[in-house]
């Protein structure tokens, strides 16, 4: 099922002109417990930080799921930019990705622990497992055939980067001493949890 979803999304991304700006993909921020919860105090604080994180980059569109935690993650940024986020179905992201690709300029996509890895993979990132429940604040940036991962609260913006491949994604093999992969494409500037690189 996952392979079919990724293949369908990849087909969309391979058609038409290349996206003119970076695509930012992230999970919603820290939430309360319960069904369709809002962000907790930490998540709300980090949502404000997210708006500041985009000081030098102005997304032209923001895509969020119908859930409160996703919408509240993007709300401060959307308010600052005076744009209305577009709601998409996380189970059927193809139309959203086509719309994001057609947008001229940077785009932010807010998803969930079990959808962000699939979206990143379809955009050219590594195939990875669902995010852990404690994984918050990481932002995948896809542009010009490369993927960069950054984190909120990190003074050093770049975590790692590598060529983006839409079909047949190669898994990175990190060598912290040489700071390259087996093809010499990865520059590691900060540590990431090992599960990011697992198949």
PDB file of N, CA and C in Angstrom, residues 15-122:
ATOM      1  N   UNK A  15       5.634  14.985 -13.364  1.00  0.00           N
ATOM      2  CA  UNK A  15       4.970  15.623 -14.498  1.00  0.00           C
ATOM      3  C   UNK A  15       4.965  17.123 -14.326  1.00  0.00           C
ATOM      4  N   UNK A  16       4.988  17.832 -15.442  1.00  0.00           N
ATOM      5  CA  UNK A  16       4.915  19.289 -15.382  1.00  0.00           C
ATOM      6  C   UNK A  16       6.240  19.922 -15.050  1.00  0.00           C
ATOM      7  N   UNK A  17       6.230  21.252 -14.894  1.00  0.00           N
ATOM      8  CA  UNK A  17       7.447  21.991 -14.621  1.00  0.00           C
ATOM      9  C   UNK A  17       7.902  21.761 -13.196  1.00  0.00           C
ATOM     10  N   UNK A  18       9.203  21.958 -12.955  1.00  0.00           N
ATOM     11  CA  UNK A  18       9.766  21.785 -11.629  1.00  0.00           C
ATOM     12  C   UNK A  18       9.259  22.887 -10.709  1.00  0.00           C
ATOM     13  N   UNK A  19       9.112  22.525  -9.438  1.00  0.00           N
ATOM     14  CA  UNK A  19       8.657  23.503  -8.460  1.00  0.00           C
ATOM     15  C   UNK A  19       9.711  24.596  -8.313  1.00  0.00           C
ATOM     16  N   UNK A  20       9.277  25.848  -8.263  1.00  0.00           N
ATOM     17  CA  UNK A  20      10.208  26.969  -8.292  1.00  0.00           C
ATOM     18  C   UNK A  20      10.845  27.271  -6.943  1.00  0.00           C
ATOM     19  N   UNK A  21      10.288  26.757  -5.856  1.00  0.00           N
ATOM     20  CA  UNK A  21      10.827  27.061  -4.534  1.00  0.00           C
ATOM     21  C   UNK A  21      10.924  25.823  -3.674  1.00  0.00           C
ATOM     22  N   UNK A  22      11.516  25.950  -2.485  1.00  0.00           N
ATOM     23  CA  UNK A  22      11.649  24.793  -1.597  1.00  0.00           C
ATOM     24  C   UNK A  22      10.311  24.351  -1.031  1.00  0.00           C
ATOM     25  N   UNK A  23      10.188  23.072  -0.756  1.00  0.00           N
ATOM     26  CA  UNK A  23       9.021  22.514  -0.085  1.00  0.00           C
ATOM     27  C   UNK A  23       9.444  22.133   1.329  1.00  0.00           C
ATOM     28  N   UNK A  24       8.797  22.712   2.323  1.00  0.00           N
ATOM     29  CA  UNK A  24       9.075  22.432   3.726  1.00  0.00           C
ATOM     30  C   UNK A  24       8.017  21.463   4.239  1.00  0.00           C
ATOM     31  N   UNK A  25       8.452  20.357   4.829  1.00  0.00           N
ATOM     32  CA  UNK A  25       7.523  19.342   5.335  1.00  0.00           C
ATOM     33  C   UNK A  25       7.818  19.106   6.812  1.00  0.00           C
ATOM     34  N   UNK A  26       6.789  19.133   7.621  1.00  0.00           N
ATOM     35  CA  UNK A  26       6.991  18.901   9.052  1.00  0.00           C
ATOM     36  C   UNK A  26       5.772  18.248   9.686  1.00  0.00           C
ATOM     37  N   UNK A  27       5.993  17.612  10.827  1.00  0.00           N
ATOM     38  CA  UNK A  27       4.902  17.096  11.635  1.00  0.00           C
ATOM     39  C   UNK A  27       4.341  18.251  12.471  1.00  0.00           C
ATOM     40  N   UNK A  28       3.067  18.129  12.849  1.00  0.00           N
ATOM     41  CA  UNK A  28       2.499  19.103  13.792  1.00  0.00           C
ATOM     42  C   UNK A  28       3.356  19.133  15.056  1.00  0.00           C
ATOM     43  N   UNK A  29       3.223  20.172  15.835  1.00  0.00           N
ATOM     44  CA  UNK A  29       4.018  20.319  17.055  1.00  0.00           C
ATOM     45  C   UNK A  29       3.344  19.636  18.249  1.00  0.00           C
ATOM     46  N   UNK A  30       3.944  19.756  19.423  1.00  0.00           N
ATOM     47  CA  UNK A  30       3.513  19.001  20.597  1.00  0.00           C
ATOM     48  C   UNK A  30       2.034  19.224  20.915  1.00  0.00           C
ATOM     49  N   UNK A  31       1.351  18.144  21.237  1.00  0.00           N
ATOM     50  CA  UNK A  31      -0.110  18.190  21.414  1.00  0.00           C
ATOM     51  C   UNK A  31      -0.524  17.673  22.779  1.00  0.00           C
ATOM     52  N   UNK A  32      -1.782  17.976  23.136  1.00  0.00           N
ATOM     53  CA  UNK A  32      -2.410  17.370  24.309  1.00  0.00           C
ATOM     54  C   UNK A  32      -2.861  15.961  23.961  1.00  0.00           C
ATOM     55  N   UNK A  33      -3.354  15.235  24.946  1.00  0.00           N
ATOM     56  CA  UNK A  33      -3.899  13.899  24.721  1.00  0.00           C
ATOM     57  C   UNK A  33      -5.354  14.021  24.282  1.00  0.00           C
ATOM     58  N   UNK A  34      -5.896  12.891  23.804  1.00  0.00           N
ATOM     59  CA  UNK A  34      -7.304  12.869  23.445  1.00  0.00           C
ATOM     60  C   UNK A  34      -7.538  12.834  21.944  1.00  0.00           C
ATOM     61  N   UNK A  35      -8.830  12.792  21.574  1.00  0.00           N
ATOM     62  CA  UNK A  35      -9.217  12.761  20.178  1.00  0.00           C
ATOM     63  C   UNK A  35      -9.188  14.166  19.586  1.00  0.00           C
ATOM     64  N   UNK A  36      -8.488  14.332  18.491  1.00  0.00           N
ATOM     65  CA  UNK A  36      -8.313  15.625  17.833  1.00  0.00           C
ATOM     66  C   UNK A  36      -7.905  16.704  18.839  1.00  0.00           C
ATOM     67  N   UNK A  37      -6.793  16.507  19.533  1.00  0.00           N
ATOM     68  CA  UNK A  37      -6.387  17.473  20.562  1.00  0.00           C
ATOM     69  C   UNK A  37      -5.787  18.739  19.964  1.00  0.00           C
ATOM     70  N   UNK A  38      -5.779  19.778  20.762  1.00  0.00           N
ATOM     71  CA  UNK A  38      -5.077  21.005  20.412  1.00  0.00           C
ATOM     72  C   UNK A  38      -3.608  20.873  20.807  1.00  0.00           C
ATOM     73  N   UNK A  39      -2.798  21.840  20.419  1.00  0.00           N
ATOM     74  CA  UNK A  39      -1.422  21.871  20.888  1.00  0.00           C
ATOM     75  C   UNK A  39      -1.403  22.124  22.390  1.00  0.00           C
ATOM     76  N   UNK A  40      -0.408  21.551  23.070  1.00  0.00           N
ATOM     77  CA  UNK A  40      -0.236  21.890  24.480  1.00  0.00           C
ATOM     78  C   UNK A  40       0.564  23.187  24.580  1.00  0.00           C
ATOM     79  N   UNK A  41       0.907  23.592  25.797  1.00  0.00           N
ATOM     80  CA  UNK A  41       1.609  24.867  25.984  1.00  0.00           C
ATOM     81  C   UNK A  41       2.951  24.880  25.254  1.00  0.00           C
ATOM     82  N   UNK A  42       3.654  23.752  25.289  1.00  0.00           N
ATOM     83  CA  UNK A  42       4.949  23.673  24.592  1.00  0.00           C
ATOM     84  C   UNK A  42       4.759  23.778  23.091  1.00  0.00           C
ATOM     85  N   UNK A  43       3.747  23.078  22.578  1.00  0.00           N
ATOM     86  CA  UNK A  43       3.479  23.136  21.149  1.00  0.00           C
ATOM     87  C   UNK A  43       3.093  24.532  20.692  1.00  0.00           C
ATOM     88  N   UNK A  44       2.282  25.210  21.479  1.00  0.00           N
ATOM     89  CA  UNK A  44       1.875  26.574  21.130  1.00  0.00           C
ATOM     90  C   UNK A  44       3.075  27.512  21.116  1.00  0.00           C
ATOM     91  N   UNK A  45       3.972  27.332  22.081  1.00  0.00           N
ATOM     92  CA  UNK A  45       5.192  28.141  22.129  1.00  0.00           C
ATOM     93  C   UNK A  45       6.048  27.883  20.904  1.00  0.00           C
ATOM     94  N   UNK A  46       6.166  26.598  20.523  1.00  0.00           N
ATOM     95  CA  UNK A  46       6.975  26.258  19.356  1.00  0.00           C
ATOM     96  C   UNK A  46       6.325  26.713  18.054  1.00  0.00           C
ATOM     97  N   UNK A  47       5.000  26.803  18.021  1.00  0.00           N
ATOM     98  CA  UNK A  47       4.317  27.322  16.831  1.00  0.00           C
ATOM     99  C   UNK A  47       4.683  28.782  16.610  1.00  0.00           C
ATOM    100  N   UNK A  48       4.793  29.531  17.696  1.00  0.00           N
ATOM    101  CA  UNK A  48       5.245  30.925  17.589  1.00  0.00           C
ATOM    102  C   UNK A  48       6.694  30.967  17.115  1.00  0.00           C
ATOM    103  N   UNK A  49       7.489  30.026  17.599  1.00  0.00           N
ATOM    104  CA  UNK A  49       8.886  29.949  17.167  1.00  0.00           C
ATOM    105  C   UNK A  49       8.978  29.600  15.683  1.00  0.00           C
ATOM    106  N   UNK A  50       8.064  28.744  15.220  1.00  0.00           N
ATOM    107  CA  UNK A  50       8.036  28.382  13.800  1.00  0.00           C
ATOM    108  C   UNK A  50       7.800  29.617  12.940  1.00  0.00           C
ATOM    109  N   UNK A  51       6.895  30.485  13.372  1.00  0.00           N
ATOM    110  CA  UNK A  51       6.628  31.717  12.623  1.00  0.00           C
ATOM    111  C   UNK A  51       7.881  32.577  12.537  1.00  0.00           C
ATOM    112  N   UNK A  52       8.661  32.600  13.608  1.00  0.00           N
ATOM    113  CA  UNK A  52       9.914  33.366  13.590  1.00  0.00           C
ATOM    114  C   UNK A  52      10.974  32.662  12.759  1.00  0.00           C
ATOM    115  N   UNK A  53      10.935  31.332  12.744  1.00  0.00           N
ATOM    116  CA  UNK A  53      11.903  30.545  11.968  1.00  0.00           C
ATOM    117  C   UNK A  53      11.825  30.889  10.484  1.00  0.00           C
ATOM    118  N   UNK A  54      10.632  31.254  10.021  1.00  0.00           N
ATOM    119  CA  UNK A  54      10.418  31.605   8.621  1.00  0.00           C
ATOM    120  C   UNK A  54      10.582  33.103   8.364  1.00  0.00           C
ATOM    121  N   UNK A  55      11.333  33.784   9.191  1.00  0.00           N
ATOM    122  CA  UNK A  55      11.525  35.229   8.988  1.00  0.00           C
ATOM    123  C   UNK A  55      12.121  35.552   7.625  1.00  0.00           C
ATOM    124  N   UNK A  56      13.102  34.749   7.186  1.00  0.00           N
ATOM    125  CA  UNK A  56      13.806  35.034   5.940  1.00  0.00           C
ATOM    126  C   UNK A  56      13.204  34.310   4.743  1.00  0.00           C
ATOM    127  N   UNK A  57      12.235  33.472   4.987  1.00  0.00           N
ATOM    128  CA  UNK A  57      11.566  32.733   3.913  1.00  0.00           C
ATOM    129  C   UNK A  57      10.063  32.950   4.070  1.00  0.00           C
ATOM    130  N   UNK A  58       9.419  33.366   3.001  1.00  0.00           N
ATOM    131  CA  UNK A  58       7.979  33.640   3.057  1.00  0.00           C
ATOM    132  C   UNK A  58       7.225  32.596   2.225  1.00  0.00           C
ATOM    133  N   UNK A  59       6.688  31.558   2.875  1.00  0.00           N
ATOM    134  CA  UNK A  59       5.909  30.573   2.126  1.00  0.00           C
ATOM    135  C   UNK A  59       4.740  31.226   1.387  1.00  0.00           C
ATOM    136  N   UNK A  60       4.554  30.811   0.158  1.00  0.00           N
ATOM    137  CA  UNK A  60       3.437  31.318  -0.635  1.00  0.00           C
ATOM    138  C   UNK A  60       2.151  30.548  -0.360  1.00  0.00           C
ATOM    139  N   UNK A  61       2.298  29.347   0.198  1.00  0.00           N
ATOM    140  CA  UNK A  61       1.130  28.524   0.528  1.00  0.00           C
ATOM    141  C   UNK A  61       1.468  27.638   1.714  1.00  0.00           C
ATOM    142  N   UNK A  62       0.466  27.346   2.510  1.00  0.00           N
ATOM    143  CA  UNK A  62       0.601  26.459   3.657  1.00  0.00           C
ATOM    144  C   UNK A  62      -0.491  25.401   3.558  1.00  0.00           C
ATOM    145  N   UNK A  63      -0.114  24.139   3.679  1.00  0.00           N
ATOM    146  CA  UNK A  63      -1.067  23.041   3.591  1.00  0.00           C
ATOM    147  C   UNK A  63      -1.119  22.323   4.940  1.00  0.00           C
ATOM    148  N   UNK A  64      -2.327  22.144   5.475  1.00  0.00           N
ATOM    149  CA  UNK A  64      -2.516  21.498   6.771  1.00  0.00           C
ATOM    150  C   UNK A  64      -3.637  20.466   6.667  1.00  0.00           C
ATOM    151  N   UNK A  65      -3.617  19.500   7.570  1.00  0.00           N
ATOM    152  CA  UNK A  65      -4.702  18.526   7.630  1.00  0.00           C
ATOM    153  C   UNK A  65      -5.872  19.127   8.407  1.00  0.00           C
ATOM    154  N   UNK A  66      -7.017  18.448   8.458  1.00  0.00           N
ATOM    155  CA  UNK A  66      -8.187  19.015   9.150  1.00  0.00           C
ATOM    156  C   UNK A  66      -8.069  19.017  10.674  1.00  0.00           C
ATOM    157  N   UNK A  67      -7.028  18.411  11.209  1.00  0.00           N
ATOM    158  CA  UNK A  67      -6.925  18.255  12.657  1.00  0.00           C
ATOM    159  C   UNK A  67      -6.385  19.517  13.329  1.00  0.00           C
ATOM    160  N   UNK A  68      -6.893  19.771  14.542  1.00  0.00           N
ATOM    161  CA  UNK A  68      -6.541  21.001  15.260  1.00  0.00           C
ATOM    162  C   UNK A  68      -5.037  21.162  15.425  1.00  0.00           C
ATOM    163  N   UNK A  69      -4.348  20.079  15.769  1.00  0.00           N
ATOM    164  CA  UNK A  69      -2.912  20.176  16.049  1.00  0.00           C
ATOM    165  C   UNK A  69      -2.124  20.628  14.834  1.00  0.00           C
ATOM    166  N   UNK A  70      -2.547  20.205  13.648  1.00  0.00           N
ATOM    167  CA  UNK A  70      -1.870  20.631  12.420  1.00  0.00           C
ATOM    168  C   UNK A  70      -2.194  22.084  12.101  1.00  0.00           C
ATOM    169  N   UNK A  71      -3.467  22.433  12.241  1.00  0.00           N
ATOM    170  CA  UNK A  71      -3.892  23.802  11.944  1.00  0.00           C
ATOM    171  C   UNK A  71      -3.271  24.804  12.918  1.00  0.00           C
ATOM    172  N   UNK A  72      -3.196  24.430  14.198  1.00  0.00           N
ATOM    173  CA  UNK A  72      -2.630  25.332  15.199  1.00  0.00           C
ATOM    174  C   UNK A  72      -1.114  25.459  15.059  1.00  0.00           C
ATOM    175  N   UNK A  73      -0.468  24.431  14.511  1.00  0.00           N
ATOM    176  CA  UNK A  73       0.973  24.512  14.258  1.00  0.00           C
ATOM    177  C   UNK A  73       1.282  25.636  13.279  1.00  0.00           C
ATOM    178  N   UNK A  74       0.472  25.740  12.238  1.00  0.00           N
ATOM    179  CA  UNK A  74       0.730  26.731  11.185  1.00  0.00           C
ATOM    180  C   UNK A  74       0.063  28.080  11.446  1.00  0.00           C
ATOM    181  N   UNK A  75      -0.830  28.156  12.436  1.00  0.00           N
ATOM    182  CA  UNK A  75      -1.645  29.367  12.625  1.00  0.00           C
ATOM    183  C   UNK A  75      -0.835  30.648  12.837  1.00  0.00           C
ATOM    184  N   UNK A  76       0.171  30.671  13.715  1.00  0.00           N
ATOM    185  CA  UNK A  76       0.923  31.924  13.891  1.00  0.00           C
ATOM    186  C   UNK A  76       1.638  32.373  12.623  1.00  0.00           C
ATOM    187  N   UNK A  77       2.206  31.428  11.886  1.00  0.00           N
ATOM    188  CA  UNK A  77       2.879  31.778  10.635  1.00  0.00           C
ATOM    189  C   UNK A  77       1.863  32.298   9.626  1.00  0.00           C
ATOM    190  N   UNK A  78       0.740  31.606   9.491  1.00  0.00           N
ATOM    191  CA  UNK A  78      -0.290  32.044   8.543  1.00  0.00           C
ATOM    192  C   UNK A  78      -0.807  33.436   8.892  1.00  0.00           C
ATOM    193  N   UNK A  79      -0.957  33.701  10.174  1.00  0.00           N
ATOM    194  CA  UNK A  79      -1.424  35.014  10.609  1.00  0.00           C
ATOM    195  C   UNK A  79      -0.411  36.085  10.247  1.00  0.00           C
ATOM    196  N   UNK A  80       0.874  35.796  10.471  1.00  0.00           N
ATOM    197  CA  UNK A  80       1.903  36.779  10.150  1.00  0.00           C
ATOM    198  C   UNK A  80       1.962  37.048   8.658  1.00  0.00           C
ATOM    199  N   UNK A  81       1.791  36.000   7.855  1.00  0.00           N
ATOM    200  CA  UNK A  81       1.866  36.132   6.401  1.00  0.00           C
ATOM    201  C   UNK A  81       0.544  36.596   5.790  1.00  0.00           C
ATOM    202  N   UNK A  82      -0.518  36.573   6.598  1.00  0.00           N
ATOM    203  CA  UNK A  82      -1.852  36.960   6.133  1.00  0.00           C
ATOM    204  C   UNK A  82      -2.313  36.082   4.970  1.00  0.00           C
ATOM    205  N   UNK A  83      -2.115  34.778   5.140  1.00  0.00           N
ATOM    206  CA  UNK A  83      -2.604  33.820   4.150  1.00  0.00           C
ATOM    207  C   UNK A  83      -3.444  32.766   4.862  1.00  0.00           C
ATOM    208  N   UNK A  84      -4.369  32.166   4.133  1.00  0.00           N
ATOM    209  CA  UNK A  84      -5.239  31.130   4.686  1.00  0.00           C
ATOM    210  C   UNK A  84      -4.691  29.758   4.318  1.00  0.00           C
ATOM    211  N   UNK A  85      -4.354  28.921   5.293  1.00  0.00           N
ATOM    212  CA  UNK A  85      -3.856  27.576   4.976  1.00  0.00           C
ATOM    213  C   UNK A  85      -4.886  26.761   4.195  1.00  0.00           C
ATOM    214  N   UNK A  86      -4.387  25.908   3.333  1.00  0.00           N
ATOM    215  CA  UNK A  86      -5.235  25.012   2.543  1.00  0.00           C
ATOM    216  C   UNK A  86      -5.332  23.675   3.275  1.00  0.00           C
ATOM    217  N   UNK A  87      -6.550  23.199   3.496  1.00  0.00           N
ATOM    218  CA  UNK A  87      -6.748  21.926   4.193  1.00  0.00           C
ATOM    219  C   UNK A  87      -6.722  20.773   3.189  1.00  0.00           C
ATOM    220  N   UNK A  88      -6.006  19.700   3.547  1.00  0.00           N
ATOM    221  CA  UNK A  88      -5.934  18.527   2.663  1.00  0.00           C
ATOM    222  C   UNK A  88      -6.208  17.259   3.464  1.00  0.00           C
ATOM    223  N   UNK A  89      -6.576  16.212   2.749  1.00  0.00           N
ATOM    224  CA  UNK A  89      -6.856  14.908   3.357  1.00  0.00           C
ATOM    225  C   UNK A  89      -5.540  14.151   3.492  1.00  0.00           C
ATOM    226  N   UNK A  90      -5.079  13.856   4.714  1.00  0.00           N
ATOM    227  CA  UNK A  90      -3.796  13.171   4.865  1.00  0.00           C
ATOM    228  C   UNK A  90      -3.768  11.765   4.278  1.00  0.00           C
ATOM    229  N   UNK A  91      -4.940  11.175   4.091  1.00  0.00           N
ATOM    230  CA  UNK A  91      -5.009   9.838   3.496  1.00  0.00           C
ATOM    231  C   UNK A  91      -4.915   9.885   1.980  1.00  0.00           C
ATOM    232  N   UNK A  92      -5.159  11.066   1.398  1.00  0.00           N
ATOM    233  CA  UNK A  92      -5.102  11.227  -0.056  1.00  0.00           C
ATOM    234  C   UNK A  92      -4.341  12.513  -0.382  1.00  0.00           C
ATOM    235  N   UNK A  93      -2.992  12.486  -0.248  1.00  0.00           N
ATOM    236  CA  UNK A  93      -2.206  13.711  -0.407  1.00  0.00           C
ATOM    237  C   UNK A  93      -1.870  14.078  -1.845  1.00  0.00           C
ATOM    238  N   UNK A  94      -2.285  13.245  -2.811  1.00  0.00           N
ATOM    239  CA  UNK A  94      -1.867  13.482  -4.194  1.00  0.00           C
ATOM    240  C   UNK A  94      -2.285  14.850  -4.723  1.00  0.00           C
ATOM    241  N   UNK A  95      -3.556  15.202  -4.501  1.00  0.00           N
ATOM    242  CA  UNK A  95      -4.044  16.493  -5.005  1.00  0.00           C
ATOM    243  C   UNK A  95      -3.320  17.650  -4.328  1.00  0.00           C
ATOM    244  N   UNK A  96      -3.075  17.522  -3.033  1.00  0.00           N
ATOM    245  CA  UNK A  96      -2.359  18.566  -2.305  1.00  0.00           C
ATOM    246  C   UNK A  96      -0.956  18.742  -2.858  1.00  0.00           C
ATOM    247  N   UNK A  97      -0.266  17.637  -3.123  1.00  0.00           N
ATOM    248  CA  UNK A  97       1.096  17.720  -3.637  1.00  0.00           C
ATOM    249  C   UNK A  97       1.133  18.325  -5.037  1.00  0.00           C
ATOM    250  N   UNK A  98       0.129  18.015  -5.839  1.00  0.00           N
ATOM    251  CA  UNK A  98       0.062  18.620  -7.165  1.00  0.00           C
ATOM    252  C   UNK A  98      -0.124  20.129  -7.049  1.00  0.00           C
ATOM    253  N   UNK A  99      -0.972  20.548  -6.104  1.00  0.00           N
ATOM    254  CA  UNK A  99      -1.205  21.971  -5.889  1.00  0.00           C
ATOM    255  C   UNK A  99       0.047  22.647  -5.330  1.00  0.00           C
ATOM    256  N   UNK A 100       0.724  21.971  -4.419  1.00  0.00           N
ATOM    257  CA  UNK A 100       1.966  22.518  -3.855  1.00  0.00           C
ATOM    258  C   UNK A 100       3.025  22.681  -4.931  1.00  0.00           C
ATOM    259  N   UNK A 101       3.099  21.708  -5.808  1.00  0.00           N
ATOM    260  CA  UNK A 101       4.087  21.751  -6.882  1.00  0.00           C
ATOM    261  C   UNK A 101       3.806  22.888  -7.857  1.00  0.00           C
ATOM    262  N   UNK A 102       2.534  23.214  -8.034  1.00  0.00           N
ATOM    263  CA  UNK A 102       2.157  24.276  -8.971  1.00  0.00           C
ATOM    264  C   UNK A 102       2.345  25.670  -8.367  1.00  0.00           C
ATOM    265  N   UNK A 103       2.580  25.733  -7.069  1.00  0.00           N
ATOM    266  CA  UNK A 103       2.763  27.029  -6.408  1.00  0.00           C
ATOM    267  C   UNK A 103       4.140  27.595  -6.729  1.00  0.00           C
ATOM    268  N   UNK A 104       4.184  28.836  -7.126  1.00  0.00           N
ATOM    269  CA  UNK A 104       5.458  29.482  -7.447  1.00  0.00           C
ATOM    270  C   UNK A 104       6.039  30.117  -6.195  1.00  0.00           C
ATOM    271  N   UNK A 105       6.958  29.413  -5.576  1.00  0.00           N
ATOM    272  CA  UNK A 105       7.572  29.905  -4.359  1.00  0.00           C
ATOM    273  C   UNK A 105       7.593  28.841  -3.283  1.00  0.00           C
ATOM    274  N   UNK A 106       8.128  29.179  -2.109  1.00  0.00           N
ATOM    275  CA  UNK A 106       8.216  28.214  -1.008  1.00  0.00           C
ATOM    276  C   UNK A 106       6.842  27.747  -0.540  1.00  0.00           C
ATOM    277  N   UNK A 107       6.789  26.517  -0.060  1.00  0.00           N
ATOM    278  CA  UNK A 107       5.547  25.915   0.408  1.00  0.00           C
ATOM    279  C   UNK A 107       5.825  25.201   1.731  1.00  0.00           C
ATOM    280  N   UNK A 108       4.886  25.284   2.667  1.00  0.00           N
ATOM    281  CA  UNK A 108       4.972  24.528   3.921  1.00  0.00           C
ATOM    282  C   UNK A 108       3.843  23.504   3.957  1.00  0.00           C
ATOM    283  N   UNK A 109       4.194  22.255   4.249  1.00  0.00           N
ATOM    284  CA  UNK A 109       3.218  21.183   4.407  1.00  0.00           C
ATOM    285  C   UNK A 109       3.315  20.660   5.833  1.00  0.00           C
ATOM    286  N   UNK A 110       2.204  20.699   6.571  1.00  0.00           N
ATOM    287  CA  UNK A 110       2.160  20.176   7.931  1.00  0.00           C
ATOM    288  C   UNK A 110       1.404  18.855   7.928  1.00  0.00           C
ATOM    289  N   UNK A 111       2.041  17.814   8.421  1.00  0.00           N
ATOM    290  CA  UNK A 111       1.430  16.489   8.431  1.00  0.00           C
ATOM    291  C   UNK A 111       1.495  15.842   9.799  1.00  0.00           C
ATOM    292  N   UNK A 112       1.575  14.501   9.799  1.00  0.00           N
ATOM    293  CA  UNK A 112       1.523  13.728  11.035  1.00  0.00           C
ATOM    294  C   UNK A 112       2.645  12.692  11.050  1.00  0.00           C
ATOM    295  N   UNK A 113       2.798  12.038  12.191  1.00  0.00           N
ATOM    296  CA  UNK A 113       3.925  11.113  12.356  1.00  0.00           C
ATOM    297  C   UNK A 113       3.933  10.003  11.316  1.00  0.00           C
ATOM    298  N   UNK A 114       2.751   9.582  10.875  1.00  0.00           N
ATOM    299  CA  UNK A 114       2.672   8.491   9.899  1.00  0.00           C
ATOM    300  C   UNK A 114       2.500   8.960   8.460  1.00  0.00           C
ATOM    301  N   UNK A 115       2.469  10.280   8.233  1.00  0.00           N
ATOM    302  CA  UNK A 115       2.340  10.773   6.857  1.00  0.00           C
ATOM    303  C   UNK A 115       3.562  11.550   6.384  1.00  0.00           C
ATOM    304  N   UNK A 116       4.247  12.216   7.309  1.00  0.00           N
ATOM    305  CA  UNK A 116       5.434  12.998   6.915  1.00  0.00           C
ATOM    306  C   UNK A 116       6.481  12.146   6.205  1.00  0.00           C
ATOM    307  N   UNK A 117       6.843  10.945   6.723  1.00  0.00           N
ATOM    308  CA  UNK A 117       7.857  10.150   6.005  1.00  0.00           C
ATOM    309  C   UNK A 117       7.448   9.805   4.578  1.00  0.00           C
ATOM    310  N   UNK A 118       6.162   9.524   4.350  1.00  0.00           N
ATOM    311  CA  UNK A 118       5.702   9.174   3.001  1.00  0.00           C
ATOM    312  C   UNK A 118       5.760  10.385   2.071  1.00  0.00           C
ATOM    313  N   UNK A 119       5.407  11.556   2.586  1.00  0.00           N
ATOM    314  CA  UNK A 119       5.465  12.766   1.767  1.00  0.00           C
ATOM    315  C   UNK A 119       6.914  13.098   1.426  1.00  0.00           C
ATOM    316  N   UNK A 120       7.790  13.003   2.423  1.00  0.00           N
ATOM    317  CA  UNK A 120       9.209  13.285   2.183  1.00  0.00           C
ATOM    318  C   UNK A 120       9.794  12.294   1.180  1.00  0.00           C
ATOM    319  N   UNK A 121       9.448  11.031   1.319  1.00  0.00           N
ATOM    320  CA  UNK A 121       9.949  10.019   0.380  1.00  0.00           C
ATOM    321  C   UNK A 121       9.457  10.303  -1.033  1.00  0.00           C
ATOM    322  N   UNK A 122       8.180  10.666  -1.169  1.00  0.00           N
ATOM    323  CA  UNK A 122       7.629  10.964  -2.492  1.00  0.00           C
ATOM    324  C   UNK A 122       8.287  12.186  -3.115  1.00  0.00           C
TER     325      UNK A 122
END
